[in-house]
mmCIF file of C-alpha atoms in Angstrom:
data_model
loop_
_atom_site.group_PDB
_atom_site.id
_atom_site.type_symbol
_atom_site.label_atom_id
_atom_site.label_comp_id
_atom_site.label_asym_id
_atom_site.label_seq_id
_atom_site.Cartn_x
_atom_site.Cartn_y
_atom_site.Cartn_z
ATOM 1 C CA MET A 1 -13.787 -0.417 -19.914
ATOM 2 C CA ARG A 2 -13.818 -4.061 -20.915
ATOM 3 C CA PRO A 3 -15.081 -4.386 -24.463
ATOM 4 C CA ALA A 4 -18.638 -5.478 -25.157
ATOM 5 C CA ARG A 5 -19.733 -6.094 -21.578
ATOM 6 C CA LEU A 6 -23.036 -7.613 -20.584
ATOM 7 C CA SER A 7 -25.504 -4.763 -20.408
ATOM 8 C CA VAL A 8 -27.341 -4.107 -17.149
ATOM 9 C CA VAL A 9 -31.114 -4.349 -17.438
ATOM 10 C CA THR A 10 -33.393 -1.968 -15.592
ATOM 11 C CA ALA A 11 -35.750 -4.716 -14.531
ATOM 12 C CA ALA A 12 -34.110 -8.116 -14.092
ATOM 13 C CA ALA A 13 -35.999 -11.070 -15.499
ATOM 14 C CA THR A 14 -37.196 -13.620 -12.988
ATOM 15 C CA VAL A 15 -35.159 -16.734 -12.407
ATOM 16 C CA ALA A 16 -38.017 -18.882 -13.663
ATOM 17 C CA ALA A 17 -38.105 -17.027 -16.960
ATOM 18 C CA LEU A 18 -34.358 -17.243 -17.357
ATOM 19 C CA ALA A 19 -34.476 -20.994 -16.933
ATOM 20 C CA ALA A 20 -36.473 -21.188 -20.141
ATOM 21 C CA VAL A 21 -34.003 -19.197 -22.257
ATOM 22 C CA THR A 22 -33.400 -21.011 -25.523
ATOM 23 C CA GLY A 23 -30.075 -22.820 -25.628
ATOM 24 C CA CYS A 24 -29.623 -23.312 -21.889
ATOM 25 C CA THR A 25 -29.671 -26.975 -21.023
ATOM 26 C CA GLU A 26 -28.593 -28.920 -17.982
ATOM 27 C CA LYS A 27 -26.044 -31.652 -18.229
ATOM 28 C CA GLY A 28 -26.175 -34.752 -16.106
ATOM 29 C CA ALA A 29 -24.882 -34.490 -12.554
ATOM 30 C CA GLY A 30 -21.153 -34.495 -12.556
ATOM 31 C CA GLY A 31 -18.183 -32.268 -12.021
ATOM 32 C CA ASP A 32 -14.884 -33.244 -10.502
ATOM 33 C CA GLY A 33 -15.669 -32.067 -6.983
ATOM 34 C CA LYS A 34 -18.426 -30.872 -4.664
ATOM 35 C CA GLY A 35 -17.711 -27.213 -5.367
ATOM 36 C CA VAL A 36 -17.023 -27.578 -9.094
ATOM 37 C CA VAL A 37 -19.549 -26.642 -11.774
ATOM 38 C CA GLU A 38 -18.660 -27.644 -15.320
ATOM 39 C CA VAL A 39 -19.665 -25.078 -17.930
ATOM 40 C CA THR A 40 -19.629 -26.104 -21.590
ATOM 41 C CA ALA A 41 -20.016 -23.184 -23.965
ATOM 42 C CA THR A 42 -20.808 -23.441 -27.673
ATOM 43 C CA ASP A 43 -22.006 -20.891 -30.207
ATOM 44 C CA ASP A 44 -25.645 -21.486 -29.226
ATOM 45 C CA LYS A 45 -25.658 -23.295 -25.879
ATOM 46 C CA CYS A 46 -24.510 -22.826 -22.302
ATOM 47 C CA GLU A 47 -24.551 -26.154 -20.508
ATOM 48 C CA VAL A 48 -23.910 -26.489 -16.765
ATOM 49 C CA SER A 49 -23.308 -29.688 -14.809
ATOM 50 C CA LYS A 50 -25.265 -28.501 -11.763
ATOM 51 C CA LYS A 51 -28.200 -26.172 -11.275
ATOM 52 C CA GLU A 52 -27.713 -26.276 -7.514
ATOM 53 C CA PHE A 53 -24.488 -26.236 -5.546
ATOM 54 C CA PRO A 54 -23.466 -25.404 -1.974
ATOM 55 C CA ALA A 55 -22.885 -21.744 -1.165
ATOM 56 C CA GLY A 56 -19.265 -20.913 -0.511
ATOM 57 C CA HIS A 57 -16.305 -21.261 -2.798
ATOM 58 C CA VAL A 58 -17.380 -22.486 -6.215
ATOM 59 C CA GLU A 59 -15.107 -23.297 -9.113
ATOM 60 C CA LEU A 60 -16.254 -23.040 -12.706
ATOM 61 C CA ALA A 61 -14.496 -25.496 -15.000
ATOM 62 C CA ILE A 62 -15.136 -23.883 -18.379
ATOM 63 C CA GLU A 63 -14.672 -25.419 -21.819
ATOM 64 C CA ASN A 64 -15.396 -23.546 -25.017
ATOM 65 C CA LYS A 65 -16.489 -26.030 -27.671
ATOM 66 C CA GLY A 66 -17.774 -23.319 -30.001
ATOM 67 C CA SER A 67 -16.140 -21.533 -32.908
ATOM 68 C CA LYS A 68 -16.196 -18.070 -31.285
ATOM 69 C CA VAL A 69 -14.272 -16.477 -28.442
ATOM 70 C CA THR A 70 -16.619 -16.465 -25.461
ATOM 71 C CA GLU A 71 -17.048 -15.138 -21.939
ATOM 72 C CA VAL A 72 -18.637 -16.796 -18.916
ATOM 73 C CA TYR A 73 -20.222 -14.965 -15.998
ATOM 74 C CA ILE A 74 -21.886 -15.688 -12.684
ATOM 75 C CA LEU A 75 -24.482 -12.949 -12.276
ATOM 76 C CA PHE A 76 -26.761 -11.727 -9.543
ATOM 77 C CA PRO A 77 -30.450 -11.601 -10.623
ATOM 78 C CA ASP A 78 -30.071 -7.850 -11.322
ATOM 79 C CA ASP A 79 -27.104 -8.510 -13.659
ATOM 80 C CA ARG A 80 -24.363 -7.355 -11.311
ATOM 81 C CA VAL A 81 -21.314 -9.519 -11.801
ATOM 82 C CA VAL A 82 -20.190 -12.011 -9.151
ATOM 83 C CA THR A 83 -17.287 -13.247 -11.242
ATOM 84 C CA GLU A 84 -16.320 -13.563 -14.884
ATOM 85 C CA ARG A 85 -13.788 -14.982 -17.266
ATOM 86 C CA GLU A 86 -13.395 -13.283 -20.629
ATOM 87 C CA ASN A 87 -11.555 -14.050 -23.872
ATOM 88 C CA ILE A 88 -11.960 -17.841 -23.726
ATOM 89 C CA GLY A 89 -10.812 -19.031 -27.130
ATOM 90 C CA PRO A 90 -12.388 -21.851 -29.155
ATOM 91 C CA GLY A 91 -11.190 -25.258 -28.008
ATOM 92 C CA THR A 92 -9.724 -23.951 -24.763
ATOM 93 C CA LYS A 93 -10.444 -24.586 -21.086
ATOM 94 C CA GLN A 94 -10.257 -22.225 -18.128
ATOM 95 C CA ARG A 95 -11.047 -22.403 -14.426
ATOM 96 C CA VAL A 96 -12.242 -19.602 -12.181
ATOM 97 C CA THR A 97 -12.924 -19.646 -8.436
ATOM 98 C CA ALA A 98 -15.681 -17.487 -6.941
ATOM 99 C CA GLU A 99 -17.269 -16.882 -3.573
ATOM 100 C CA VAL A 100 -21.081 -17.005 -3.586
ATOM 101 C CA LYS A 101 -23.643 -16.601 -0.856
ATOM 102 C CA ALA A 102 -26.847 -18.626 -0.733
ATOM 103 C CA GLY A 103 -29.350 -17.393 -3.305
ATOM 104 C CA ASP A 104 -30.361 -17.338 -6.947
ATOM 105 C CA TYR A 105 -27.845 -16.584 -9.679
ATOM 106 C CA GLN A 106 -27.394 -16.900 -13.421
ATOM 107 C CA ILE A 107 -24.512 -18.427 -15.324
ATOM 108 C CA ALA A 108 -24.164 -16.710 -18.695
ATOM 109 C CA CYS A 109 -22.065 -17.693 -21.700
ATOM 110 C CA LYS A 110 -21.523 -14.955 -24.248
ATOM 111 C CA PRO A 111 -20.320 -16.316 -27.625
ATOM 112 C CA GLY A 112 -18.671 -13.600 -29.659
ATOM 113 C CA MET A 113 -18.461 -11.521 -26.443
ATOM 114 C CA ARG A 114 -21.549 -9.483 -27.301
ATOM 115 C CA GLY A 115 -25.119 -9.289 -26.091
ATOM 116 C CA LYS A 116 -26.701 -10.531 -22.874
ATOM 117 C CA GLY A 117 -25.467 -14.059 -23.361
ATOM 118 C CA ILE A 118 -27.094 -17.475 -23.178
ATOM 119 C CA ARG A 119 -28.197 -17.899 -19.587
ATOM 120 C CA GLN A 120 -28.804 -20.658 -17.109
ATOM 121 C CA ALA A 121 -30.575 -20.157 -13.770
ATOM 122 C CA VAL A 122 -28.684 -21.698 -10.843
ATOM 123 C CA LYS A 123 -28.985 -21.672 -7.071
ATOM 124 C CA ALA A 124 -26.442 -21.659 -4.268
ATOM 125 C CA THR A 125 -27.927 -23.510 -1.315
ATOM 126 C CA GLY A 126 -27.323 -23.359 2.429
ATOM 127 C CA GLY A 127 -27.605 -20.525 4.899
ATOM 128 C CA LYS A 128 -24.144 -20.520 6.432
ATOM 129 C CA ALA A 129 -21.781 -17.665 5.721
ATOM 130 C CA VAL A 130 -18.567 -18.411 3.877
ATOM 131 C CA ARG A 131 -15.754 -19.110 6.304
ATOM 132 C CA ARG A 132 -12.822 -16.830 5.628
ATOM 133 C CA ASP A 133 -9.398 -16.316 7.040
ATOM 134 C CA PRO A 134 -9.835 -13.111 9.134
ATOM 135 C CA ARG A 135 -6.988 -11.594 7.138
ATOM 136 C CA LEU A 136 -9.121 -11.814 4.021
ATOM 137 C CA ASP A 137 -11.921 -9.849 5.704
ATOM 138 C CA LYS A 138 -9.338 -7.193 6.518
ATOM 139 C CA ALA A 139 -8.134 -7.282 2.907
ATOM 140 C CA VAL A 140 -11.660 -6.688 1.612
ATOM 141 C CA ALA A 141 -12.202 -3.822 4.084
ATOM 142 C CA ALA A 142 -8.885 -2.229 3.124
ATOM 143 C CA TYR A 143 -9.626 -2.617 -0.563
ATOM 144 C CA ARG A 144 -13.058 -1.044 -0.192
ATOM 145 C CA GLU A 145 -11.404 1.880 1.581
ATOM 146 C CA TYR A 146 -8.917 2.144 -1.284
ATOM 147 C CA VAL A 147 -11.704 2.166 -3.876
ATOM 148 C CA GLN A 148 -13.631 4.784 -1.898
ATOM 149 C CA THR A 149 -10.539 6.971 -1.742
ATOM 150 C CA GLN A 150 -10.081 6.663 -5.499
ATOM 151 C CA ALA A 151 -13.715 7.634 -6.081
ATOM 152 C CA ASP A 152 -13.456 10.590 -3.709
ATOM 153 C CA GLU A 153 -10.269 11.811 -5.379
ATOM 154 C CA THR A 154 -11.620 11.278 -8.892
ATOM 155 C CA LEU A 155 -14.637 13.526 -8.508
ATOM 156 C CA PRO A 156 -12.861 16.922 -8.231
ATOM 157 C CA LYS A 157 -10.583 16.018 -11.157
ATOM 158 C CA ALA A 158 -13.585 14.980 -13.222
ATOM 159 C CA GLN A 159 -15.349 18.202 -12.256
ATOM 160 C CA GLU A 160 -12.350 20.170 -13.521
ATOM 161 C CA PHE A 161 -12.569 18.277 -16.806
ATOM 162 C CA ALA A 162 -16.331 18.786 -17.052
ATOM 163 C CA LYS A 163 -16.046 22.502 -16.313
ATOM 164 C CA ALA A 164 -13.522 22.939 -19.117
ATOM 165 C CA VAL A 165 -15.924 21.176 -21.492
ATOM 166 C CA GLN A 166 -18.868 23.253 -20.340
ATOM 167 C CA ASP A 167 -16.793 26.431 -20.693
ATOM 168 C CA GLY A 168 -16.001 25.409 -24.269
ATOM 169 C CA ASP A 169 -12.257 25.451 -23.516
ATOM 170 C CA LEU A 170 -10.922 22.748 -25.828
ATOM 171 C CA GLU A 171 -7.279 22.821 -24.710
ATOM 172 C CA ALA A 172 -8.099 22.890 -20.993
ATOM 173 C CA ALA A 173 -10.481 19.961 -21.467
ATOM 174 C CA LYS A 174 -7.794 17.961 -23.274
ATOM 175 C CA LYS A 175 -5.316 18.657 -20.475
ATOM 176 C CA ALA A 176 -7.774 17.602 -17.767
ATOM 177 C CA TYR A 177 -9.010 14.471 -19.542
ATOM 178 C CA ALA A 178 -6.364 11.870 -18.591
ATOM 179 C CA PRO A 179 -5.994 12.942 -14.930
ATOM 180 C CA SER A 180 -9.761 12.716 -14.498
ATOM 181 C CA ARG A 181 -9.704 8.994 -15.361
ATOM 182 C CA ILE A 182 -6.874 7.678 -13.163
ATOM 183 C CA GLY A 183 -8.946 6.907 -10.051
ATOM 184 C CA TRP A 184 -11.590 5.130 -12.117
ATOM 185 C CA GLU A 185 -8.979 3.048 -13.922
ATOM 186 C CA ARG A 186 -7.409 2.027 -10.603
ATOM 187 C CA THR A 187 -10.743 0.610 -9.440
ATOM 188 C CA GLU A 188 -11.437 -1.364 -12.632
ATOM 189 C CA PRO A 189 -10.779 -4.754 -10.942
ATOM 190 C CA VAL A 190 -14.211 -4.412 -9.334
ATOM 191 C CA ALA A 191 -15.868 -2.022 -11.817
ATOM 192 C CA GLU A 192 -18.694 -4.438 -12.553
ATOM 193 C CA SER A 193 -19.608 -4.553 -8.857
ATOM 194 C CA PHE A 194 -21.034 -1.061 -9.341
ATOM 195 C CA GLY A 195 -23.867 -2.177 -11.608
ATOM 196 C CA ASP A 196 -24.495 -0.014 -14.662
ATOM 197 C CA ILE A 197 -21.947 2.714 -13.898
ATOM 198 C CA ASP A 198 -19.206 1.212 -16.060
ATOM 199 C CA PRO A 199 -21.122 1.240 -19.376
ATOM 200 C CA LYS A 200 -22.376 4.747 -18.577
ATOM 201 C CA VAL A 201 -18.984 6.362 -18.020
ATOM 202 C CA ASP A 202 -16.386 4.218 -19.784
ATOM 203 C CA VAL A 203 -17.848 2.540 -22.860
ATOM 204 C CA ARG A 204 -16.278 2.960 -26.292
ATOM 205 C CA GLU A 205 -18.429 3.400 -29.360
ATOM 206 C CA ASP A 206 -17.816 -0.158 -30.549
ATOM 207 C CA GLY A 207 -18.691 -1.445 -27.069
ATOM 208 C CA LEU A 208 -22.319 -0.377 -27.391
ATOM 209 C CA GLU A 209 -24.812 -3.207 -27.515
ATOM 210 C CA ASP A 210 -26.749 -4.088 -30.658
ATOM 211 C CA GLY A 211 -29.617 -1.669 -31.078
ATOM 212 C CA GLN A 212 -27.954 1.176 -29.184
ATOM 213 C CA ASP A 213 -27.509 4.402 -31.139
ATOM 214 C CA PRO A 214 -24.197 6.247 -30.618
ATOM 215 C CA ALA A 215 -25.993 9.546 -31.186
ATOM 216 C CA THR A 216 -28.287 9.025 -28.200
ATOM 217 C CA ASP A 217 -26.975 6.115 -26.115
ATOM 218 C CA TRP A 218 -23.237 6.761 -26.019
ATOM 219 C CA THR A 219 -22.197 8.654 -22.885
ATOM 220 C CA GLY A 220 -19.120 9.064 -20.726
ATOM 221 C CA TRP A 221 -15.466 9.889 -21.124
ATOM 222 C CA HIS A 222 -14.846 8.304 -24.511
ATOM 223 C CA ARG A 223 -17.756 10.092 -26.163
ATOM 224 C CA LEU A 224 -16.197 13.371 -25.023
ATOM 225 C CA GLU A 225 -12.717 12.165 -25.984
ATOM 226 C CA LYS A 226 -13.882 11.748 -29.575
ATOM 227 C CA ALA A 227 -15.355 15.250 -29.644
ATOM 228 C CA LEU A 228 -12.197 16.832 -28.250
ATOM 229 C CA TRP A 229 -9.576 15.082 -30.377
ATOM 230 C CA GLN A 230 -11.279 13.867 -33.535
ATOM 231 C CA ASP A 231 -14.014 16.462 -34.008
ATOM 232 C CA GLY A 232 -11.986 19.262 -32.447
ATOM 233 C CA LYS A 233 -15.021 21.068 -31.130
ATOM 234 C CA ILE A 234 -17.335 21.315 -28.145
ATOM 235 C CA GLY A 235 -21.042 21.684 -28.796
ATOM 236 C CA GLU A 236 -24.103 21.880 -26.594
ATOM 237 C CA LYS A 237 -24.418 18.081 -26.624
ATOM 238 C CA GLU A 238 -20.905 17.691 -25.227
ATOM 239 C CA LYS A 239 -21.611 20.238 -22.494
ATOM 240 C CA GLU A 240 -24.692 18.270 -21.545
ATOM 241 C CA LEU A 241 -22.732 14.995 -21.512
ATOM 242 C CA ALA A 242 -20.076 16.532 -19.259
ATOM 243 C CA GLY A 243 -22.754 17.246 -16.684
ATOM 244 C CA LEU A 244 -24.107 13.717 -17.020
ATOM 245 C CA LEU A 245 -20.624 12.286 -16.472
ATOM 246 C CA ILE A 246 -20.388 14.072 -13.126
ATOM 247 C CA LYS A 247 -23.855 12.854 -12.145
ATOM 248 C CA ASP A 248 -22.873 9.255 -12.917
ATOM 249 C CA LEU A 249 -19.553 9.544 -11.076
ATOM 250 C CA LYS A 250 -21.324 10.880 -7.988
ATOM 251 C CA ASP A 251 -23.579 7.836 -8.200
ATOM 252 C CA TRP A 252 -20.468 5.629 -8.400
ATOM 253 C CA GLN A 253 -19.003 7.373 -5.358
ATOM 254 C CA LYS A 254 -22.114 6.450 -3.358
ATOM 255 C CA ARG A 255 -22.206 2.829 -4.572
ATOM 256 C CA VAL A 256 -18.718 1.886 -3.402
ATOM 257 C CA GLY A 257 -19.836 1.171 0.159
ATOM 258 C CA LYS A 258 -22.626 -1.134 -1.040
ATOM 259 C CA ALA A 259 -20.765 -3.044 -3.747
ATOM 260 C CA GLU A 260 -20.305 -6.799 -3.359
ATOM 261 C CA ILE A 261 -16.561 -7.244 -2.963
ATOM 262 C CA THR A 262 -14.960 -10.543 -1.956
ATOM 263 C CA PRO A 263 -11.385 -11.839 -1.924
ATOM 264 C CA THR A 264 -12.093 -13.840 -5.080
ATOM 265 C CA SER A 265 -13.691 -10.891 -6.891
ATOM 266 C CA MET A 266 -10.589 -8.834 -6.064
ATOM 267 C CA ALA A 267 -8.319 -11.543 -7.463
ATOM 268 C CA ASN A 268 -10.423 -12.407 -10.514
ATOM 269 C CA GLY A 269 -11.050 -8.754 -11.277
ATOM 270 C CA ALA A 270 -7.330 -8.038 -11.282
ATOM 271 C CA LYS A 271 -6.756 -10.853 -13.761
ATOM 272 C CA GLU A 272 -9.608 -9.760 -16.034
ATOM 273 C CA LEU A 273 -8.282 -6.222 -15.953
ATOM 274 C CA LEU A 274 -4.895 -7.400 -17.199
ATOM 275 C CA ASP A 275 -6.720 -9.209 -20.011
ATOM 276 C CA GLU A 276 -8.429 -5.933 -20.862
ATOM 277 C CA VAL A 277 -5.066 -4.199 -20.931
ATOM 278 C CA ALA A 278 -3.796 -6.855 -23.338
ATOM 279 C CA THR A 279 -6.799 -6.580 -25.667
ATOM 280 C CA GLY A 280 -7.462 -2.840 -25.410
ATOM 281 C CA LYS A 281 -4.701 -0.676 -23.957
ATOM 282 C CA VAL A 282 -1.776 -2.440 -25.635
ATOM 283 C CA THR A 283 -3.509 -2.274 -29.011
ATOM 284 C CA GLY A 284 -4.312 1.417 -28.651
ATOM 285 C CA GLU A 285 -8.070 0.836 -28.873
ATOM 286 C CA GLU A 286 -8.973 2.291 -25.481
ATOM 287 C CA GLU A 287 -7.812 5.875 -25.986
ATOM 288 C CA ARG A 288 -7.909 5.841 -29.776
ATOM 289 C CA TYR A 289 -8.377 9.605 -30.112
ATOM 290 C CA SER A 290 -6.307 11.061 -27.247
ATOM 291 C CA HIS A 291 -3.580 8.359 -27.262
ATOM 292 C CA THR A 292 -3.383 8.544 -23.458
ATOM 293 C CA ASP A 293 -3.462 4.738 -23.230
ATOM 294 C CA LEU A 294 -0.347 4.472 -21.076
ATOM 295 C CA VAL A 295 -1.967 6.581 -18.355
ATOM 296 C CA ASP A 296 -4.844 4.105 -18.166
ATOM 297 C CA PHE A 297 -2.413 1.210 -18.504
ATOM 298 C CA LYS A 298 -0.361 2.302 -15.482
ATOM 299 C CA ALA A 299 -3.477 2.998 -13.388
ATOM 300 C CA ASN A 300 -4.846 -0.445 -14.237
ATOM 301 C CA VAL A 301 -1.617 -2.099 -13.128
ATOM 302 C CA GLU A 302 -1.653 -0.076 -9.903
ATOM 303 C CA GLY A 303 -5.217 -1.187 -9.190
ATOM 304 C CA ALA A 304 -4.446 -4.832 -9.895
ATOM 305 C CA GLU A 305 -1.315 -4.669 -7.766
ATOM 306 C CA LYS A 306 -3.273 -3.183 -4.861
ATOM 307 C CA SER A 307 -5.664 -6.151 -4.932
ATOM 308 C CA TYR A 308 -2.728 -8.534 -5.012
ATOM 309 C CA ALA A 309 -0.825 -6.777 -2.211
ATOM 310 C CA LEU A 310 -3.795 -7.032 0.141
ATOM 311 C CA LEU A 311 -4.325 -10.727 -0.632
ATOM 312 C CA LYS A 312 -0.620 -11.571 -0.651
ATOM 313 C CA PRO A 313 -0.176 -12.621 3.029
ATOM 314 C CA VAL A 314 -2.694 -15.452 2.640
ATOM 315 C CA ALA A 315 -1.517 -16.393 -0.848
ATOM 316 C CA GLN A 316 2.070 -16.533 0.455
ATOM 317 C CA GLU A 317 1.150 -19.252 2.925
ATOM 318 C CA ASN A 318 -0.848 -21.262 0.412
ATOM 319 C CA ASP A 319 1.338 -20.889 -2.678
ATOM 320 C CA ALA A 320 4.733 -19.285 -2.086
ATOM 321 C CA ARG A 321 5.918 -20.096 -5.619
ATOM 322 C CA LEU A 322 2.969 -18.223 -7.101
ATOM 323 C CA VAL A 323 3.679 -15.165 -4.963
ATOM 324 C CA LYS A 324 7.324 -15.182 -6.007
ATOM 325 C CA GLU A 325 6.289 -15.264 -9.661
ATOM 326 C CA LEU A 326 3.722 -12.491 -9.225
ATOM 327 C CA ASP A 327 6.246 -10.266 -7.447
ATOM 328 C CA LYS A 328 8.666 -10.796 -10.313
ATOM 329 C CA GLN A 329 6.144 -10.083 -13.078
ATOM 330 C CA PHE A 330 4.631 -6.993 -11.414
ATOM 331 C CA ALA A 331 8.131 -5.565 -10.947
ATOM 332 C CA ALA A 332 9.037 -6.279 -14.560
ATOM 333 C CA LEU A 333 5.887 -4.671 -15.953
ATOM 334 C CA ASN A 334 6.207 -1.583 -13.756
ATOM 335 C CA ALA A 335 9.847 -1.152 -14.767
ATOM 336 C CA LEU A 336 8.871 -1.401 -18.428
ATOM 337 C CA LEU A 337 6.091 1.171 -18.064
ATOM 338 C CA ASP A 338 8.431 3.563 -16.285
ATOM 339 C CA LYS A 339 10.514 3.739 -19.465
ATOM 340 C CA TYR A 340 7.650 5.644 -21.057
ATOM 341 C CA ARG A 341 7.300 8.293 -18.372
ATOM 342 C CA SER A 342 7.727 11.810 -19.719
ATOM 343 C CA GLY A 343 7.355 13.720 -16.456
ATOM 344 C CA GLN A 344 6.849 13.430 -12.721
ATOM 345 C CA ASP A 345 3.062 13.427 -12.664
ATOM 346 C CA SER A 346 1.108 10.156 -12.801
ATOM 347 C CA TYR A 347 -0.386 11.202 -16.161
ATOM 348 C CA ASP A 348 2.886 12.166 -17.881
ATOM 349 C CA PHE A 349 3.485 9.336 -20.344
ATOM 350 C CA THR A 350 4.556 9.118 -23.954
ATOM 351 C CA PRO A 351 1.533 9.419 -26.303
ATOM 352 C CA TYR A 352 0.713 5.918 -27.425
ATOM 353 C CA ASP A 353 0.786 6.744 -31.127
ATOM 354 C CA LYS A 354 4.506 7.395 -30.610
ATOM 355 C CA VAL A 355 5.080 3.843 -29.295
ATOM 356 C CA GLY A 356 6.314 1.548 -32.048
ATOM 357 C CA LYS A 357 5.147 -1.924 -33.003
ATOM 358 C CA ALA A 358 8.101 -3.690 -31.370
ATOM 359 C CA GLU A 359 7.639 -1.739 -28.134
ATOM 360 C CA ARG A 360 3.930 -2.571 -28.091
ATOM 361 C CA LYS A 361 4.799 -6.235 -28.493
ATOM 362 C CA GLU A 362 7.171 -5.968 -25.541
ATOM 363 C CA LEU A 363 4.420 -4.428 -23.426
ATOM 364 C CA SER A 364 1.968 -7.110 -24.526
ATOM 365 C CA ASP A 365 4.389 -9.890 -23.599
ATOM 366 C CA ALA A 366 4.923 -8.373 -20.147
ATOM 367 C CA VAL A 367 1.175 -8.133 -19.537
ATOM 368 C CA ASN A 368 0.603 -11.725 -20.601
ATOM 369 C CA ALA A 369 3.473 -12.918 -18.424
ATOM 370 C CA LEU A 370 1.712 -11.354 -15.438
ATOM 371 C CA ALA A 371 -1.849 -12.342 -16.362
ATOM 372 C CA GLU A 372 -1.127 -16.073 -16.385
ATOM 373 C CA PRO A 373 0.002 -16.403 -12.742
ATOM 374 C CA LEU A 374 -2.566 -13.808 -11.706
ATOM 375 C CA SER A 375 -5.285 -16.169 -12.977
ATOM 376 C CA ARG A 376 -4.302 -18.536 -10.144
ATOM 377 C CA LEU A 377 -4.508 -15.988 -7.326
ATOM 378 C CA ALA A 378 -8.185 -16.557 -6.474
ATOM 379 C CA ALA A 379 -7.635 -20.281 -5.976
ATOM 380 C CA ALA A 380 -4.563 -19.565 -3.844
ATOM 381 C CA VAL A 381 -6.414 -17.357 -1.368
ATOM 382 C CA VAL A 382 -9.242 -19.830 -0.718
ATOM 383 C CA GLU A 383 -7.192 -23.027 -0.294
#
């Protein structure tokens, strides 16, 4: 779960209303290319250089002129994410390439990385479909099949976990917890394509939005994780939440076939996931009670690498140097993670509270070394 995500609203505001959101202003026409939209983020504004741009491959040229770390999103009207770039520090610039169909969208800047963000209504014009290399269509189809397989395989493991909770079996629930999450963590590159499932099943307590009450609004794995490891007990509320987790995961399983997945969302999602690893898994914040962070960590890397592997043939032709670097950094990170294996199963890793400060720094450096070239993958596959 990426920290402090944009919440999904049950009834999306109309584009006309969003255009009037305080702080969203339009800059003069500009940009450094037909498909480039400049986004200037401050602590109280989200300025865009164009409110209309041709459908197809669009590049956001983002500059954070505020004092807070920010995030920038392209959103569908119902708040599903087209693409995003998180953890944009003050005074820094980033670029992100996305594929958009004709229609209405919102560009959102989120100073402080909390709340719904400051929004700007935009439109992608033209009725022609995006022209893709046929290999990219095959990559998307193969990736969707991979995600569906992960969802299908997750459900019985999650049901085993939920049954242990509902039976009040604390030790069995602890044992089943990490395996139940692997398939979900592998699909995190496109988690936000599933609408509101992510904040339902994978939010941490400090990831709740302002105004949400942990006692009533916090659901999913991490709520149960806290009960099992910190509280050391299973009550009626936890048994109820275990059932709700299965309901939400069944919903996720059905949504996979309908999710908007594109080559650029695969590439950008993999990069954002590595950023999440750097800011959450490496710090020990994700699994703060169970200390099973390395299980999630490895699954995240596997999911990101799957996206990359499917896009690699096209990226190889367009940017062979980038592919060589990505191959090197994925291999290095996987080799480093394998040092922490404590058994043969995919969930047998050293508890993260046993990993020292120097070792965590080494892991962080390896993640960052991979995340930088991975940020260029989306541009490489659409050249």
